[in-house]
Amino acid sequence: SWLLLTLLGLLMAYGGHRVLSRRNSLTTELHRAVEAGEFVPFYQPVVQGGSGELAGAEVLVRWMHPVEGLIPPNQFIPLAESSGLIVKMTNQLMDKVQADLLGQVKNLPERFHIGFNISAAHCRSMELLERCRDFLKPFPPASIVLFLELTEREIIQATPLTDELFKQLDNIGVQVALDDFGTGNSSLEYLQRFTVNALKIDQSFVAKADSDALSTHILDIIVDLASRLDLFVVAEGVENAMQRAYLEKRGVEYMQGYLFGRPVPFADFIAAHVAPTSK
Ligand code: C2E
Ligand code: CA
Ligand code: CA
Ligand code: CA
């Protein structure tokens, strides 16, 4: 079952032959799916902290498998990353998102944030810079702001190349957000090495924002750190009004979570968040 995908990735560490061949066949299946264009973008709204107005969206990939149906990213992203396929998958995703947004750009709020999750493999060459340039090219100035969300699932090795890459990305106005901030070990190193613009507070801290004193402390410290470093904050996993009120009081600029909307296909996103009254 596809549920085993993530687990198998972990089992690989123990290197059993049967696991190895199973992994190989899953990798083959991933290749096939990339060629067949089965990976599709879902969009989750990101809103302004104070007004709740739409600020943009995060792109979250889904695998539309012809037999298994819709497969969530946790079940294939780790293998896509370790097999290197993630780069091609993300590039295709960017093309689809570009086409989606181009069809609606006149209806979107100005400086619409569009965020992609970027893996370490994408930061090993300057190709990502070209991809971002190509992505932004057809849009009118100031209509779209491209965000790259970096996680610590795989460490991004800081090298002279990454220094140059992030400098150039900064030059063309691409924004960098550190995802799941507060959960990893290298966040502070990332902060130093990459030209970071935003911190995304992990949902585990947001989930307890109204109850658990320790999580509240961590959340407060992250917000404080961000303001000292002149970064803005996105809180993810906001599910209820109490959490929202807490974050708003702390001056968190952007929020994301089921309270505002789940990840959905583009047409649904537009219907729910951009043109809710039409039709
Ligand atoms: P993430 O980047 O931290 O994305 C946020 C996850 O939290 C998403 O899960 C989203 O559906 C979920 N979420 C959003 N709001 C709420 C909420 O209010 N409550 C709760 N409980 N969950 C919420 P999803 O879509 O299953 O994605 C899981 C992870 O897979 C993402 O975590 C991201 O790390 C990875 N991923 C997704 N798409 C891509 C992609 O295109 N490329 C890469 N490299 N990774 C991706
Ligand atoms: Ca993310
Ligand atoms: Ca996250
Ligand atoms: Ca910057």
Coordinates of C-alpha atoms and ligand atoms in Angstrom, one line a residue:
S1 CA 0.0 0.0 0.0
W2 CA 1.1 3.6 -0.6
L3 CA 0.9 4.1 3.1
L4 CA 4.1 2.2 3.4
L5 CA 6.0 4.6 1.1
T6 CA 7.4 6.8 3.9
L7 CA 8.1 3.8 6.1
L8 CA 10.0 2.1 3.3
G9 CA 12.2 5.2 2.9
L10 CA 13.2 4.8 6.5
L11 CA 13.7 1.0 6.2
M12 CA 16.2 1.8 3.5
A13 CA 18.6 2.8 6.2
Y14 CA 18.8 -0.9 7.1
G15 CA 19.4 -1.9 3.5
G16 CA 17.4 -5.2 3.1
H17 CA 17.4 -6.6 -0.4
R18 CA 13.6 -7.0 -0.6
V19 CA 13.2 -3.4 0.7
L20 CA 15.7 -2.3 -1.9
S21 CA 13.8 -3.8 -4.8
R22 CA 10.5 -2.5 -3.5
R23 CA 12.1 0.9 -3.2
N24 CA 13.3 0.7 -6.8
S25 CA 9.9 -0.2 -8.1
L26 CA 8.4 2.7 -6.2
T27 CA 11.0 5.0 -7.7
T28 CA 10.1 3.6 -11.1
E29 CA 6.4 4.4 -10.4
L30 CA 7.3 7.9 -9.3
H31 CA 9.2 8.4 -12.6
R32 CA 6.2 7.2 -14.5
A33 CA 3.9 9.5 -12.6
V34 CA 6.2 12.5 -13.3
E35 CA 6.1 11.7 -17.0
A36 CA 2.4 11.2 -16.9
G37 CA 1.9 14.6 -15.2
E38 CA 0.0 13.1 -12.2
F39 CA 1.3 15.6 -9.7
V40 CA -1.0 18.5 -9.3
P41 CA -0.9 21.7 -7.2
F42 CA -3.4 22.3 -4.4
Y43 CA -3.7 25.8 -3.0
Q44 CA -4.1 26.8 0.6
P45 CA -4.9 30.5 1.4
V46 CA -2.5 32.7 3.4
V47 CA -4.3 35.7 4.9
Q48 CA -3.2 39.0 6.5
G49 CA -3.1 38.7 10.3
G50 CA -5.2 41.7 11.1
S51 CA -7.9 41.9 8.4
G52 CA -8.0 38.3 7.4
E53 CA -7.8 39.4 3.8
L54 CA -6.3 37.1 1.2
A55 CA -2.6 37.6 0.8
G56 CA -1.7 34.6 -1.2
A57 CA -1.4 30.8 -1.3
E58 CA 0.9 28.0 -0.5
V59 CA 1.2 25.3 -3.2
L60 CA 0.9 21.8 -1.7
V61 CA 1.4 18.9 -4.1
R62 CA -1.0 16.0 -4.5
W63 CA -0.5 12.8 -6.5
M64 CA -3.6 12.0 -8.5
H65 CA -2.8 8.3 -8.9
P66 CA -5.0 6.6 -11.6
V67 CA -5.6 3.6 -9.3
E68 CA -4.9 4.7 -5.7
G69 CA -6.7 8.1 -6.0
L70 CA -5.4 11.2 -4.3
I71 CA -2.1 10.5 -2.4
P72 CA -0.9 13.1 0.2
P73 CA 2.7 14.4 -0.1
N74 CA 4.0 12.8 3.1
Q75 CA 3.7 9.4 1.4
F76 CA 5.9 10.3 -1.6
I77 CA 7.9 13.4 -1.0
P78 CA 10.7 11.7 1.0
L79 CA 11.3 9.2 -1.8
A80 CA 11.0 11.9 -4.4
E81 CA 13.7 13.8 -2.5
S82 CA 16.1 10.9 -1.9
S83 CA 15.8 9.8 -5.5
G84 CA 16.3 13.3 -6.9
L85 CA 13.0 13.3 -8.8
I86 CA 11.8 16.1 -6.6
V87 CA 13.5 18.7 -8.9
K88 CA 11.5 17.6 -12.0
M89 CA 8.3 17.3 -10.0
T90 CA 8.7 20.8 -8.6
N91 CA 9.5 22.3 -12.0
Q92 CA 6.3 20.7 -13.4
L93 CA 4.4 22.0 -10.5
M94 CA 5.7 25.5 -11.1
D95 CA 4.6 25.4 -14.7
K96 CA 1.1 24.3 -13.7
V97 CA 0.8 27.0 -11.1
Q98 CA 2.1 29.6 -13.5
A99 CA -0.6 28.6 -16.0
D100 CA -3.3 28.7 -13.3
L101 CA -2.3 32.1 -12.0
L102 CA -2.0 33.6 -15.4
G103 CA -5.6 32.9 -16.1
Q104 CA -6.7 34.7 -12.9
V105 CA -4.0 37.4 -12.4
K106 CA -6.4 40.2 -12.9
N107 CA -8.7 39.0 -10.1
L108 CA -6.0 38.3 -7.6
P109 CA -5.0 40.8 -4.9
E110 CA -1.9 42.9 -5.7
R111 CA 1.4 41.3 -4.8
F112 CA -0.2 37.9 -4.4
H113 CA 2.1 35.6 -2.5
I114 CA 2.7 32.2 -4.1
G115 CA 4.8 29.8 -2.0
F116 CA 6.5 26.6 -3.2
N117 CA 8.1 24.0 -0.9
I118 CA 11.7 23.6 -2.0
S119 CA 14.0 20.7 -1.3
A120 CA 17.7 20.5 -0.8
A121 CA 18.2 18.9 -4.2
H122 CA 16.9 22.1 -5.8
C123 CA 19.6 24.2 -4.1
R124 CA 22.6 22.3 -5.6
S125 CA 22.7 24.3 -8.8
M126 CA 21.8 27.7 -10.2
E127 CA 18.9 26.1 -12.1
L128 CA 16.5 27.2 -9.4
L129 CA 17.3 30.8 -10.2
E130 CA 16.4 30.3 -13.9
R131 CA 13.2 28.5 -12.9
C132 CA 12.2 31.4 -10.7
R133 CA 13.0 33.9 -13.4
D134 CA 10.9 31.9 -15.9
F135 CA 8.1 31.6 -13.5
L136 CA 7.9 35.3 -12.8
K137 CA 8.5 36.5 -16.4
P138 CA 4.9 36.6 -17.8
F139 CA 3.3 38.4 -14.9
P140 CA 2.8 42.1 -14.7
P141 CA 5.2 43.9 -12.3
A142 CA 4.1 43.7 -8.6
S143 CA 1.3 41.2 -9.3
I144 CA 3.0 38.1 -8.0
V145 CA 5.5 37.6 -5.2
L146 CA 7.3 34.3 -5.3
F147 CA 8.1 32.6 -2.1
L148 CA 10.4 29.6 -1.6
E149 CA 9.8 27.7 1.6
L150 CA 12.9 25.8 2.9
T151 CA 12.5 23.0 5.3
E152 CA 15.1 21.1 7.3
R153 CA 13.8 17.7 6.3
E154 CA 17.0 17.4 4.3
I155 CA 19.8 19.8 5.3
I156 CA 20.7 22.3 2.7
Q157 CA 24.5 22.4 2.7
A158 CA 25.7 25.9 2.7
T159 CA 28.4 26.4 0.0
P160 CA 29.7 29.2 -2.1
L161 CA 27.1 28.1 -4.7
T162 CA 24.2 28.4 -2.3
D163 CA 25.5 31.8 -1.1
E164 CA 25.4 32.9 -4.7
L165 CA 22.1 31.3 -5.4
F166 CA 20.3 33.0 -2.5
K167 CA 22.0 36.3 -3.2
Q168 CA 20.7 36.2 -6.8
L169 CA 17.3 35.0 -5.8
D170 CA 17.1 38.0 -3.4
N171 CA 18.2 40.3 -6.3
I172 CA 15.3 39.2 -8.4
G173 CA 12.9 39.7 -5.5
V174 CA 12.2 36.1 -4.7
Q175 CA 11.4 35.8 -1.0
V176 CA 12.7 33.0 1.2
A177 CA 10.7 31.6 4.2
L178 CA 12.0 29.1 6.7
D179 CA 9.4 26.4 7.1
D180 CA 8.5 24.5 10.3
F181 CA 10.6 27.0 12.1
G182 CA 11.5 26.0 15.7
T183 CA 11.5 22.2 15.0
G184 CA 14.9 21.6 13.5
N185 CA 18.5 22.0 14.6
S186 CA 19.9 24.2 11.8
S187 CA 17.4 27.0 11.7
L188 CA 19.8 29.5 13.1
E189 CA 22.5 28.5 10.7
Y190 CA 20.1 28.9 7.8
L191 CA 19.1 32.3 9.1
Q192 CA 22.8 33.3 8.8
R193 CA 23.6 31.8 5.5
F194 CA 20.5 32.4 3.3
T195 CA 18.9 35.7 2.7
V196 CA 15.8 34.9 4.6
N197 CA 12.7 37.1 4.6
A198 CA 10.1 35.2 6.6
L199 CA 9.7 32.6 9.4
K200 CA 6.9 30.1 9.3
I201 CA 6.0 29.1 12.8
D202 CA 5.4 25.4 12.9
Q203 CA 1.8 24.3 13.5
S204 CA 2.9 22.3 16.6
F205 CA 3.5 25.6 18.4
V206 CA 0.4 27.2 17.0
A207 CA -1.8 24.3 18.0
K208 CA -1.0 25.0 21.6
A209 CA -1.0 28.7 21.4
D210 CA -4.0 29.1 23.6
S211 CA -3.2 26.4 26.2
D212 CA 0.3 25.1 26.7
A213 CA 2.6 27.6 28.4
L214 CA 5.8 26.2 27.0
S215 CA 4.6 26.4 23.4
T216 CA 3.4 29.9 23.9
H217 CA 6.8 30.8 25.1
I218 CA 8.5 29.3 22.1
L219 CA 6.0 31.1 19.8
D220 CA 6.6 34.4 21.6
I221 CA 10.3 34.0 21.2
I222 CA 10.1 33.2 17.5
V223 CA 7.9 36.3 16.9
D224 CA 10.4 38.3 18.9
L225 CA 13.4 36.9 17.0
A226 CA 11.7 37.7 13.7
S227 CA 11.0 41.3 14.7
R228 CA 14.6 41.8 15.8
L229 CA 15.9 40.4 12.6
D230 CA 13.3 42.4 10.5
L231 CA 11.7 39.2 9.2
F232 CA 8.0 38.7 9.0
V233 CA 6.1 35.8 10.5
V234 CA 3.6 33.4 9.0
A235 CA 1.8 31.2 11.5
E236 CA 0.7 27.9 10.0
G237 CA -1.9 25.4 11.2
V238 CA -4.3 28.1 12.6
E239 CA -7.5 26.2 13.3
N240 CA -9.6 28.2 15.7
A241 CA -10.5 31.8 16.7
M242 CA -8.6 31.6 20.0
Q243 CA -5.3 30.8 18.3
R244 CA -6.0 33.5 15.7
A245 CA -6.7 36.1 18.5
Y246 CA -3.5 35.2 20.3
L247 CA -1.4 35.5 17.1
E248 CA -3.0 38.7 16.2
K249 CA -2.2 40.2 19.6
R250 CA 1.4 39.2 19.1
G251 CA 1.4 41.1 15.7
V252 CA 1.8 38.0 13.5
E253 CA 1.6 39.4 9.9
Y254 CA 0.3 36.3 8.0
M255 CA -1.7 33.3 8.9
Q256 CA -2.6 30.0 7.3
G257 CA -4.7 27.1 8.5
Y258 CA -8.0 25.3 8.3
L259 CA -9.7 28.3 10.0
F260 CA -9.2 30.2 6.7
G261 CA -9.2 27.3 4.2
R262 CA -7.9 23.9 3.4
P263 CA -5.6 23.1 0.4
V264 CA -7.9 22.7 -2.6
P265 CA -7.6 22.6 -6.5
F266 CA -7.2 26.0 -8.1
A267 CA -10.8 26.4 -9.4
D268 CA -12.1 25.7 -5.8
F269 CA -9.5 28.2 -4.4
I270 CA -10.7 30.9 -6.8
A271 CA -14.3 30.2 -6.1
A272 CA -13.9 30.2 -2.3
H273 CA -11.3 33.0 -1.8
V274 CA -11.1 35.2 -4.8
A275 CA -14.6 35.3 -6.4
P276 CA -16.9 34.0 -3.7
T277 CA -19.9 36.0 -4.8
S278 CA -19.7 35.4 -8.6
K279 CA -21.9 32.5 -9.9
Ligands
C2E1 P1 4.2 22.0 5.1 O1 5.0 22.7 4.1 O2 4.5 22.3 6.5 O3 2.7 22.3 4.8 C1 1.7 22.4 5.7 C2 0.9 21.1 5.9 O4 0.0 21.4 7.0 C3 0.1 20.7 4.7 O5 0.0 19.3 4.7 C4 -1.3 21.3 5.0 O6 -2.3 20.7 4.3 C5 -1.4 21.1 6.5 N1 -2.2 22.1 7.2 C6 -2.5 23.3 6.7 N2 -3.3 24.0 7.6 C7 -3.5 23.1 8.6 C8 -4.3 23.2 9.8 O7 -5.0 24.2 10.2 N3 -4.2 22.1 10.7 C9 -3.5 21.0 10.3 N4 -3.5 20.0 11.2 N5 -2.8 20.9 9.2 C10 -2.8 21.9 8.3 P2 0.3 18.5 3.4 O8 -0.4 19.2 2.2 O9 -0.1 17.1 3.6 O10 1.8 18.6 3.1 C11 2.7 18.0 4.0 C12 4.1 18.4 3.7 O11 4.6 17.9 2.5 C13 4.3 19.9 3.6 O12 4.4 20.4 4.9 C14 5.6 20.0 2.9 O13 6.7 19.8 3.8 C15 5.5 18.7 2.0 N6 5.2 19.2 0.6 C16 3.9 19.5 0.1 N7 4.0 19.8 -1.1 C17 5.3 19.8 -1.5 C18 6.1 20.1 -2.7 O14 5.5 20.5 -3.7 N8 7.4 20.0 -2.6 C19 8.1 19.6 -1.4 N9 9.4 19.5 -1.5 N10 7.4 19.3 -0.3 C20 6.1 19.4 -0.3
CA2 CA 5.5 24.8 3.6
CA3 CA 5.4 23.9 7.7
CA4 CA 16.0 39.3 1.4

